[in-house]
Amino acid sequence: MSTAAAPASSVPAGARSGWWEAVQPAARDPILGVTEAFLADSDPKKVNVGVGAYRNDEGKPVVLECVRKAEQIIAGKQNMEYLPMGGLVKFNDLSVKLAYGDTAPVLEEKRVAAVQTLSGTGACRLFADFQKRFKPDSRIYIPVPTWANHHNIWRDARVEAHTFRYYKPSTRGLDFEGLMEDLKKAPEGSFVLLHACAHNPTGVDPTADQWKEMSQLFKSNRLFPFFDMAYQGFASGDTVRDAQAIRIFMEDGHQLACAQSFAKNMGLYGQRVGCLSVVCDNSQQAVNVKSQLQQIARPMYSNPPLHGAQIVTTVLSDPELKEQWYKEVKVMADRIIGMREALKSNLEKLGSSLPWKHITEQIGMFCYSGLTEDQVDRLTKEFHIYMTRNGRISMAGVTTGNVEYLANAIHEVTK
């Protein structure tokens, strides 16, 4: 295959300094690569179950009605001034109430330091830098598997990273024994990354009793829990249920930190709206911690964006809009749950000899299917179905119009 020649440089040869000659192309993002391949495919039957963004049953992006109404309320009534380094104060207050509960003692005692962040990614990165600055010799323990960007975030913050077992391929479920065994070996003072709900990419969450057992281990071994909560409300349709892990740890008296994102549960993907909160010993400590988080944010991005935070604040502070949001987020969660049932049912009707109960036992946007890389490659080449090569299916891309086709294709490659 011929390769097009690079365009000639307009810089005179003698003026070239060679500053960037050592720079090589970065590795392609595996998820974005799936989308690019899907868009380049002209087959009318093509299906994209690789992207982690909600779609309706027609496969279209969704803007929630409560968000549209909030935009109408905001339109033309707000200035465009900079926010403080810590972001919109009312947004932070409403976010932590959603995470910890409206009447949580830690909020009444003003023991939570909270700052607005660039969605959940920004919250994780801000905390990773905070950890490195104030606990420079500590480790972060990350589950296997996890969202790939978690590794990038703590690596770039130069925090020593270790892993712990989480998923058991043989059962397509939680490796609770392995998890507990690995975390028992973690040195005192270690930090542990936990997915509050709808674990990405597996969709496998601990039960309430397992969370309680983990909480006791964290207390006895003095481990610090860091919760990444990207799917509150989106997992089960119930924001309280999806926050149960955090509430269990709070009831046991832990200090902890939480990264929140409003990308999935409010559909504000492009607005980059998030919150980082850290539970402290007392109110003065919370003031100190917040000041340091702001200090870290200052040279990164100075202050967070305004519009998305105003939308979330408007929705969560208006009783009617908040109630509408609860209903709309449940509709999204219920559609995902329904597609899980439909995919499992279609596979079973085809007479598949493989067990597929894990499809409905898992929760949230993703199904960790158990498909091998070779099987995923066959799905793409033979059936024009696109997903990441680890077999993760974005259930948001499954619709009543394509679920039967998807099931038939999976059945063919797993015979």
XYZ file of C-alpha atoms in Angstrom:
415
model
C 0.000 0.000 0.000
C 1.442 3.370 -0.982
C 1.878 6.057 1.626
C 1.309 9.709 0.810
C 4.397 11.836 1.241
C 4.396 14.366 4.052
C 3.938 17.969 2.873
C 7.150 19.881 2.449
C 8.070 22.185 5.318
C 7.894 25.922 4.778
C 10.605 26.454 7.438
C 14.041 27.066 5.899
C 16.443 24.184 6.592
C 18.869 26.402 8.444
C 16.127 27.638 10.771
C 15.085 24.187 11.970
C 16.167 23.523 15.533
C 15.058 19.908 16.009
C 13.204 20.656 19.231
C 10.495 18.042 18.635
C 12.238 15.418 16.496
C 12.118 12.886 19.346
C 8.334 13.180 19.712
C 6.533 10.090 18.410
C 2.782 9.708 17.762
C 0.831 8.904 20.926
C -0.939 5.577 21.175
C -4.502 5.774 19.902
C -7.223 5.766 22.520
C -8.908 2.355 22.191
C -12.441 3.680 22.710
C -12.080 6.601 20.307
C -10.556 4.206 17.783
C -13.721 2.096 17.937
C -15.841 5.156 17.156
C -13.626 6.170 14.246
C -13.861 2.692 12.742
C -17.653 2.666 13.199
C -18.058 6.034 11.482
C -15.933 4.873 8.537
C -18.087 1.756 8.040
C -20.788 2.199 5.378
C -22.707 -1.011 6.162
C -26.346 -0.165 7.053
C -26.457 -2.886 9.730
C -23.495 -1.505 11.688
C -23.869 -1.239 15.468
C -21.737 0.772 17.907
C -21.722 -0.617 21.444
C -18.359 0.874 22.336
C -19.129 4.431 23.450
C -19.904 5.243 27.073
C -22.639 7.786 26.429
C -26.388 7.276 26.757
C -28.558 6.856 23.677
C -32.332 6.548 23.419
C -34.060 3.577 21.815
C -33.506 5.146 18.398
C -29.780 5.304 19.056
C -29.816 9.101 19.366
C -28.148 11.355 21.982
C -30.508 12.715 24.628
C -30.821 16.095 26.308
C -32.987 15.797 29.420
C -36.090 17.991 29.585
C -35.121 19.198 33.062
C -31.814 20.392 31.578
C -33.580 22.230 28.745
C -35.865 23.931 31.257
C -32.874 24.880 33.415
C -31.197 26.416 30.361
C -34.325 28.499 29.706
C -34.309 29.735 33.298
C -30.627 30.664 33.089
C -30.677 32.199 29.593
C -29.945 35.914 29.538
C -29.991 36.259 33.318
C -26.416 35.436 34.323
C -23.152 37.238 33.702
C -20.054 35.546 32.310
C -17.628 36.393 35.116
C -14.985 33.989 36.364
C -16.010 31.567 39.063
C -13.847 31.328 42.192
C -11.054 28.734 42.072
C -13.278 26.350 44.019
C -16.185 26.836 41.638
C -19.832 27.707 42.203
C -20.434 27.428 45.943
C -24.105 26.503 45.681
C -23.259 23.803 43.142
C -20.747 22.291 45.562
C -23.252 22.395 48.419
C -25.929 20.627 46.381
C -23.476 18.061 45.014
C -22.290 16.895 48.418
C -25.883 16.677 49.660
C -26.609 14.371 46.735
C -23.585 12.223 47.584
C -23.767 12.098 51.394
C -27.445 12.831 52.094
C -29.271 16.084 52.830
C -28.935 15.711 56.596
C -25.571 13.958 56.773
C -23.815 14.881 60.059
C -20.536 15.618 58.233
C -22.328 18.341 56.269
C -24.068 19.831 59.290
C -20.689 19.885 61.065
C -19.050 21.514 57.999
C -16.441 18.754 57.811
C -16.484 18.364 54.021
C -14.124 20.269 51.733
C -15.700 20.496 48.272
C -14.578 22.071 45.004
C -16.061 22.089 41.515
C -13.965 20.134 39.018
C -13.685 19.335 35.329
C -16.096 16.422 35.575
C -15.073 13.153 37.255
C -11.747 12.962 35.437
C -10.750 16.349 36.824
C -11.878 15.346 40.314
C -9.726 12.222 40.205
C -6.706 14.118 38.897
C -7.063 16.888 41.466
C -7.208 14.347 44.280
C -4.261 12.376 42.890
C -2.140 15.536 42.949
C -3.410 16.348 46.445
C -2.450 12.844 47.604
C 1.039 13.191 46.128
C 1.579 16.613 47.691
C 0.442 15.770 51.229
C 1.028 11.998 51.419
C 4.023 11.742 49.080
C 5.049 8.225 50.122
C 1.557 6.717 49.980
C 0.256 4.241 47.426
C -2.939 4.042 45.412
C -4.574 0.637 44.972
C -6.613 0.329 41.769
C -9.039 -2.519 40.950
C -8.430 -4.930 38.073
C -10.009 -4.057 35.738
C -10.960 -0.404 35.961
C -11.607 2.573 33.717
C -8.315 2.842 31.811
C -7.893 6.540 32.558
C -7.562 5.839 36.292
C -4.108 4.402 35.637
C -3.145 7.426 33.536
C -4.308 9.871 36.188
C -2.338 8.480 39.133
C 0.664 7.721 36.907
C 0.852 11.325 35.738
C 0.447 12.509 39.339
C 3.482 10.295 40.108
C 1.703 8.309 42.802
C 2.986 4.780 43.340
C 0.227 2.561 41.942
C -0.659 -1.037 42.814
C -3.634 -3.186 41.864
C -6.054 -5.492 43.629
C -8.239 -8.275 42.310
C -11.838 -7.324 41.608
C -13.389 -9.308 38.742
C -13.456 -13.101 38.447
C -13.688 -14.180 34.773
C -14.852 -17.707 35.651
C -18.036 -16.394 37.296
C -18.339 -13.070 35.424
C -18.764 -11.605 38.914
C -16.931 -10.123 41.879
C -13.769 -11.755 43.161
C -14.557 -10.756 46.735
C -12.136 -13.210 48.339
C -9.310 -12.006 46.095
C -10.223 -8.370 46.744
C -10.151 -8.789 50.506
C -6.951 -10.846 50.420
C -5.124 -8.234 48.339
C -6.298 -5.248 50.387
C -5.342 -6.964 53.642
C -1.772 -6.835 52.339
C -1.902 -3.113 51.547
C 0.336 -1.080 53.886
C -1.331 1.088 56.495
C -1.985 4.560 55.103
C -2.634 3.347 51.550
C -5.368 4.869 49.387
C -7.856 2.619 47.600
C -9.859 3.533 44.507
C -13.434 2.241 44.642
C -16.281 2.602 42.131
C -19.281 3.751 44.168
C -21.736 2.038 41.795
C -21.949 0.625 38.258
C -18.318 -0.443 38.132
C -16.697 0.456 34.821
C -16.081 -1.709 32.808
C -17.574 -4.786 34.500
C -20.947 -3.604 35.846
C -20.183 -5.749 38.917
C -20.798 -4.122 42.319
C -20.355 -5.499 45.849
C -23.506 -6.208 47.850
C -24.380 -4.060 50.866
C -23.010 -6.755 53.190
C -19.779 -6.916 51.207
C -19.398 -3.134 51.376
C -19.843 -3.371 55.158
C -17.146 -6.027 55.398
C -14.836 -3.904 53.271
C -15.519 -0.905 55.481
C -14.388 -2.849 58.558
C -11.198 -3.913 56.792
C -10.461 -0.307 55.851
C -10.904 0.746 59.480
C -8.770 -1.998 60.977
C -5.965 -1.586 58.410
C -6.237 2.214 58.226
C -6.865 2.430 54.493
C -8.288 5.570 52.873
C -11.312 5.066 50.569
C -11.513 7.183 47.438
C -14.868 6.761 45.693
C -15.295 7.530 42.014
C -19.048 8.051 41.559
C -19.771 8.625 37.874
C -23.195 6.955 37.734
C -25.283 8.015 40.743
C -28.912 7.492 39.738
C -27.954 6.105 36.338
C -27.144 2.639 37.702
C -30.379 1.633 39.439
C -32.573 4.666 38.816
C -32.366 5.538 42.532
C -29.785 8.113 43.659
C -29.931 6.955 47.294
C -29.417 3.285 46.458
C -26.518 4.119 44.141
C -24.799 6.026 46.957
C -25.175 3.182 49.492
C -21.448 2.337 49.534
C -20.529 5.885 50.538
C -23.291 6.000 53.153
C -22.095 2.663 54.640
C -18.541 3.952 54.967
C -19.784 7.236 56.427
C -21.859 5.426 59.053
C -18.680 3.612 60.100
C -16.943 6.931 60.689
C -14.482 6.942 57.805
C -12.762 9.929 56.387
C -13.029 9.530 52.637
C -13.027 11.392 49.352
C -15.504 11.311 46.496
C -15.306 12.269 42.819
C -18.708 13.089 41.308
C -19.635 13.559 37.669
C -22.862 14.850 36.141
C -21.973 13.650 32.639
C -23.995 10.431 32.693
C -26.814 11.115 35.139
C -27.704 14.545 33.700
C -26.392 13.975 30.181
C -23.962 16.899 30.566
C -21.073 15.120 28.842
C -19.644 18.140 27.063
C -20.142 20.575 29.952
C -17.487 18.866 32.136
C -19.289 19.267 35.445
C -17.953 17.502 38.526
C -17.206 17.852 42.199
C -14.418 16.621 44.458
C -15.203 16.346 48.159
C -12.961 15.308 51.048
C -14.339 14.400 54.483
C -12.163 15.861 57.248
C -11.830 15.688 61.059
C -13.330 19.113 61.733
C -14.493 22.309 60.058
C -11.109 24.044 60.248
C -9.410 21.084 58.612
C -12.032 21.236 55.836
C -11.209 24.909 55.262
C -7.508 24.056 55.068
C -8.036 21.156 52.670
C -10.273 23.198 50.385
C -7.681 25.973 50.233
C -5.022 23.472 49.163
C -7.256 21.867 46.534
C -7.862 25.329 45.104
C -4.132 26.009 45.165
C -3.491 22.869 43.109
C -6.262 23.790 40.659
C -4.926 27.324 40.118
C -1.957 26.475 37.841
C -3.920 23.642 36.161
C -7.007 25.490 34.910
C -7.367 28.472 37.274
C -11.119 28.050 37.779
C -13.843 25.745 36.459
C -16.462 26.542 33.790
C -19.708 28.282 34.646
C -22.583 27.086 32.464
C -22.775 23.405 33.374
C -22.544 24.174 37.075
C -25.426 26.629 36.720
C -27.533 23.945 35.018
C -26.928 21.388 37.785
C -27.536 24.014 40.473
C -30.810 25.072 38.867
C -32.058 21.477 38.552
C -31.095 20.426 42.070
C -32.376 23.591 43.771
C -35.797 23.671 42.072
C -38.138 21.045 43.613
C -40.102 20.535 40.379
C -37.015 20.233 38.189
C -35.328 17.944 40.699
C -38.359 15.654 40.744
C -38.409 15.647 36.955
C -34.703 14.756 36.934
C -35.349 11.811 39.262
C -37.963 10.550 36.798
C -35.787 11.099 33.734
C -32.706 9.439 35.187
C -34.877 6.453 36.124
C -36.129 6.263 32.539
C -32.521 6.048 31.353
C -31.623 3.411 33.943
C -34.764 1.383 33.206
C -34.064 1.387 29.462
C -30.574 -0.015 30.104
C -32.002 -2.661 32.451
C -34.612 -3.556 29.833
C -31.966 -3.979 27.130
C -30.026 -6.290 29.442
C -33.120 -8.465 29.797
C -33.728 -8.418 26.040
C -30.139 -9.360 25.136
C -30.080 -12.217 27.637
C -33.498 -13.451 26.500
C -32.539 -13.414 22.822
C -29.323 -15.344 23.480
C -31.186 -17.961 25.466
C -33.857 -18.316 22.747
C -31.099 -19.081 20.257
C -30.175 -22.123 22.324
C -26.772 -20.867 23.391
C -24.995 -23.403 25.573
C -23.210 -20.617 27.447
C -24.560 -19.008 30.637
C -25.682 -15.405 30.133
C -27.152 -14.567 33.543
C -24.278 -12.159 34.186
C -25.813 -9.777 31.638
C -28.704 -9.019 33.992
C -26.726 -9.455 37.221
C -24.364 -6.674 36.229
C -25.560 -3.074 36.480
C -25.033 0.292 34.839
C -23.992 1.319 31.369
C -21.623 -1.536 30.645
C -21.845 -5.298 30.308
C -18.591 -7.198 30.655
C -19.620 -9.886 28.221
C -16.790 -12.402 28.564
C -16.158 -12.272 24.807
C -12.537 -12.872 23.802
C -10.524 -10.501 21.621
C -10.819 -12.927 18.700
C -14.593 -13.064 19.118
C -14.799 -9.273 19.251
C -12.716 -9.076 16.075
C -15.130 -11.475 14.356
C -18.102 -9.381 15.440
C -16.492 -6.372 13.772
C -15.299 -8.065 10.587
C -18.298 -10.301 9.937
C -21.197 -8.395 11.524
C -20.052 -4.743 11.641
C -20.532 -4.617 15.419
C -18.076 -2.352 17.202
C -16.936 -2.605 20.832
C -13.694 -2.462 22.803
C -11.577 -5.618 22.471
C -11.991 -6.520 26.159
C -15.592 -7.499 25.355
C -17.181 -4.528 27.120
C -20.605 -3.813 25.662
C -22.073 -0.363 26.152
C -25.707 -1.241 26.814
C -26.617 2.334 25.867
C -25.939 1.380 22.252
C -28.357 -1.567 22.378
C -31.874 -0.822 21.136
C -35.053 -2.731 20.381
C -34.079 -2.339 16.743
C -30.665 -4.020 16.995
C -30.766 -6.292 20.043
C -31.852 -9.365 18.065
C -29.126 -8.795 15.470
C -26.549 -8.321 18.240
C -27.661 -11.506 20.000
C -27.518 -13.532 16.782
C -24.016 -12.255 16.050
C -22.776 -13.024 19.573
C -24.320 -16.490 19.298
C -22.491 -17.121 16.020
C -19.046 -16.138 17.303
C -19.431 -18.051 20.598
C -20.587 -21.381 19.124
